[in-house]
Amino acid sequence: MYRHGVGGYPTERPVLMHTWNTFTVHLRQRFGQRVQKIPLDAGASCPNRDGTLSRAGCTFCNAIGSGSGLGLAGMNLPAQWEHWREHFRKSNRASLFLAYLQSFSNTYGPASRLAAMLEIFRTLPDLAGVSVGTRPDCLDPEKMAILGAAPWKEKWLELGVQTLNDATLRRINRGHDAAASAKGWSPSMKTTSARGRITSATMVSDASNTSSRIVRSSLERLVLELTSTRSSSSDTSDSVCCGSKPSRRTMPFVFLPMSQMIGRQ
């Protein structure tokens, strides 16, 4: 079913009505207009690339950390921002943007590095918020507090959980087990200054030889873990979400609100 308008705002074309909450719709509802995600390469590394765990990397990650590669090419963050901002202003007529630290693991290394990147973001024009992509085993309370204290209305921590099945994690050479993911959203990570930060989790639903039963089991466990942690902690965020990475054979990337997934309105 289609209708013109979602969440009370007008749209220029019909929008498919879903039973889940897509990230595009979420941002429209928050800001009243389209917010375009801009991929940024901050020159980060990864313990699965620099030899700490491995040099081979995860099987699904490419040589430039599944990002644009502009940082490796020598373009700094403000230059990347301006490049993509001009592109999306013309192609999508966007006027607000979300800074997405996409390439590699952006909380890997000292906390001061994350703080310095967020300080650069203060100078970027038309910035609505930030999204920081990372691995669950590259987090600590200090980094979570830095992200939580950032001044923007929209703050996302995008955890690459991938799966909560240890056999699949070994097969994709992830370098950590499911317990590391659980630690990433544990109450010890939810410091008072981290309130307002929204946690999302990405999962690979088309890993080779991974059955739909294993994928479903991981998703159900993730929902229960996040819901349990949220209810037992002081975190007041009401938008803890999870999602699935896109492929030709699976659903698109979506953010599923916990209240919807467990049947609460």
Short mmCIF file of C-alpha atoms in Angstrom, two decimals, residues 90-187:
data_model
loop_
_atom_site.label_atom_id
_atom_site.label_comp_id
_atom_site.label_asym_id
_atom_site.label_seq_id
_atom_site.Cartn_x
_atom_site.Cartn_y
_atom_site.Cartn_z
CA LYS A 90 22.50 18.38 -6.46
CA SER A 91 21.45 14.73 -6.77
CA ASN A 92 19.02 14.49 -3.83
CA ARG A 93 18.33 18.15 -3.06
CA ALA A 94 19.36 17.46 0.54
CA SER A 95 20.16 20.34 2.88
CA LEU A 96 20.86 18.44 6.12
CA PHE A 97 23.44 15.71 6.50
CA LEU A 98 24.55 12.98 8.90
CA ALA A 99 28.31 12.45 9.23
CA TYR A 100 28.90 8.69 8.96
CA LEU A 101 32.34 7.45 10.03
CA GLN A 102 32.13 4.33 7.90
CA SER A 103 35.54 2.94 6.95
CA PHE A 104 37.17 0.35 9.23
CA SER A 105 36.71 0.61 13.05
CA ASN A 106 36.38 4.22 14.13
CA THR A 107 36.68 3.72 17.89
CA TYR A 108 39.87 1.66 17.51
CA GLY A 109 42.85 3.33 19.16
CA PRO A 110 43.02 6.01 21.87
CA ALA A 111 39.90 7.84 22.98
CA SER A 112 41.60 11.13 22.12
CA ARG A 113 41.42 10.20 18.45
CA LEU A 114 37.63 9.88 18.57
CA ALA A 115 37.37 13.18 20.47
CA ALA A 116 39.52 14.92 17.84
CA MET A 117 37.31 13.65 14.98
CA LEU A 118 34.15 14.85 16.71
CA GLU A 119 35.77 18.23 17.29
CA ILE A 120 36.38 18.54 13.53
CA PHE A 121 32.70 17.82 12.94
CA ARG A 122 31.76 20.99 14.85
CA THR A 123 33.04 23.02 11.89
CA LEU A 124 31.08 21.18 9.18
CA PRO A 125 28.15 23.07 7.60
CA ASP A 126 24.61 21.62 7.53
CA LEU A 127 25.48 18.87 10.02
CA ALA A 128 22.46 17.26 11.72
CA GLY A 129 24.28 14.50 13.62
CA VAL A 130 26.88 11.76 13.63
CA SER A 131 27.01 8.00 13.18
CA VAL A 132 30.14 6.12 14.24
CA GLY A 133 30.75 2.67 12.79
CA THR A 134 32.91 0.27 14.77
CA ARG A 135 33.43 -3.23 16.16
CA PRO A 136 32.04 -4.35 19.53
CA ASP A 137 35.55 -5.19 20.77
CA CYS A 138 36.81 -1.65 20.15
CA LEU A 139 34.70 0.08 22.80
CA ASP A 140 35.22 1.24 26.35
CA PRO A 141 33.27 3.52 28.73
CA GLU A 142 35.52 6.52 28.00
CA LYS A 143 34.78 6.39 24.26
CA MET A 144 31.09 5.87 24.88
CA ALA A 145 31.07 8.93 27.14
CA ILE A 146 32.80 11.03 24.48
CA LEU A 147 30.17 10.10 21.91
CA GLY A 148 27.36 10.64 24.40
CA ALA A 149 28.62 14.12 25.25
CA ALA A 150 28.69 15.22 21.61
CA PRO A 151 26.34 18.19 21.08
CA TRP A 152 24.23 16.98 18.15
CA LYS A 153 20.59 15.94 18.31
CA GLU A 154 21.23 12.72 16.36
CA LYS A 155 24.03 10.45 17.62
CA TRP A 156 24.43 6.84 16.51
CA LEU A 157 26.85 4.12 17.49
CA GLU A 158 26.73 1.53 14.72
CA LEU A 159 28.01 -1.78 16.08
CA GLY A 160 29.10 -4.39 13.55
CA VAL A 161 27.69 -7.38 15.40
CA GLN A 162 27.30 -9.40 12.14
CA THR A 163 26.05 -12.50 13.97
CA LEU A 164 25.76 -13.93 17.47
CA ASN A 165 26.69 -17.42 16.27
CA ASP A 166 30.29 -18.21 17.23
CA ALA A 167 30.77 -20.74 14.42
CA THR A 168 29.77 -18.14 11.82
CA LEU A 169 32.00 -15.52 13.47
CA ARG A 170 34.95 -17.90 13.11
CA ARG A 171 34.08 -18.68 9.50
CA ILE A 172 34.01 -15.01 8.50
CA ASN A 173 37.28 -14.42 10.42
CA ARG A 174 35.67 -11.83 12.66
CA GLY A 175 38.31 -12.10 15.38
CA HIS A 176 35.91 -11.97 18.34
CA ASP A 177 33.10 -14.09 19.73
CA ALA A 178 29.46 -13.32 20.54
CA ALA A 179 30.41 -12.49 24.13
CA ALA A 180 32.36 -9.46 22.85
CA SER A 181 29.18 -8.09 21.27
CA ALA A 182 27.26 -8.54 24.53
CA LYS A 183 29.98 -6.59 26.34
CA GLY A 184 29.59 -3.75 23.82
CA TRP A 185 26.05 -2.99 24.97
CA SER A 186 26.48 -3.96 28.61
CA PRO A 187 25.37 -1.60 31.42
#
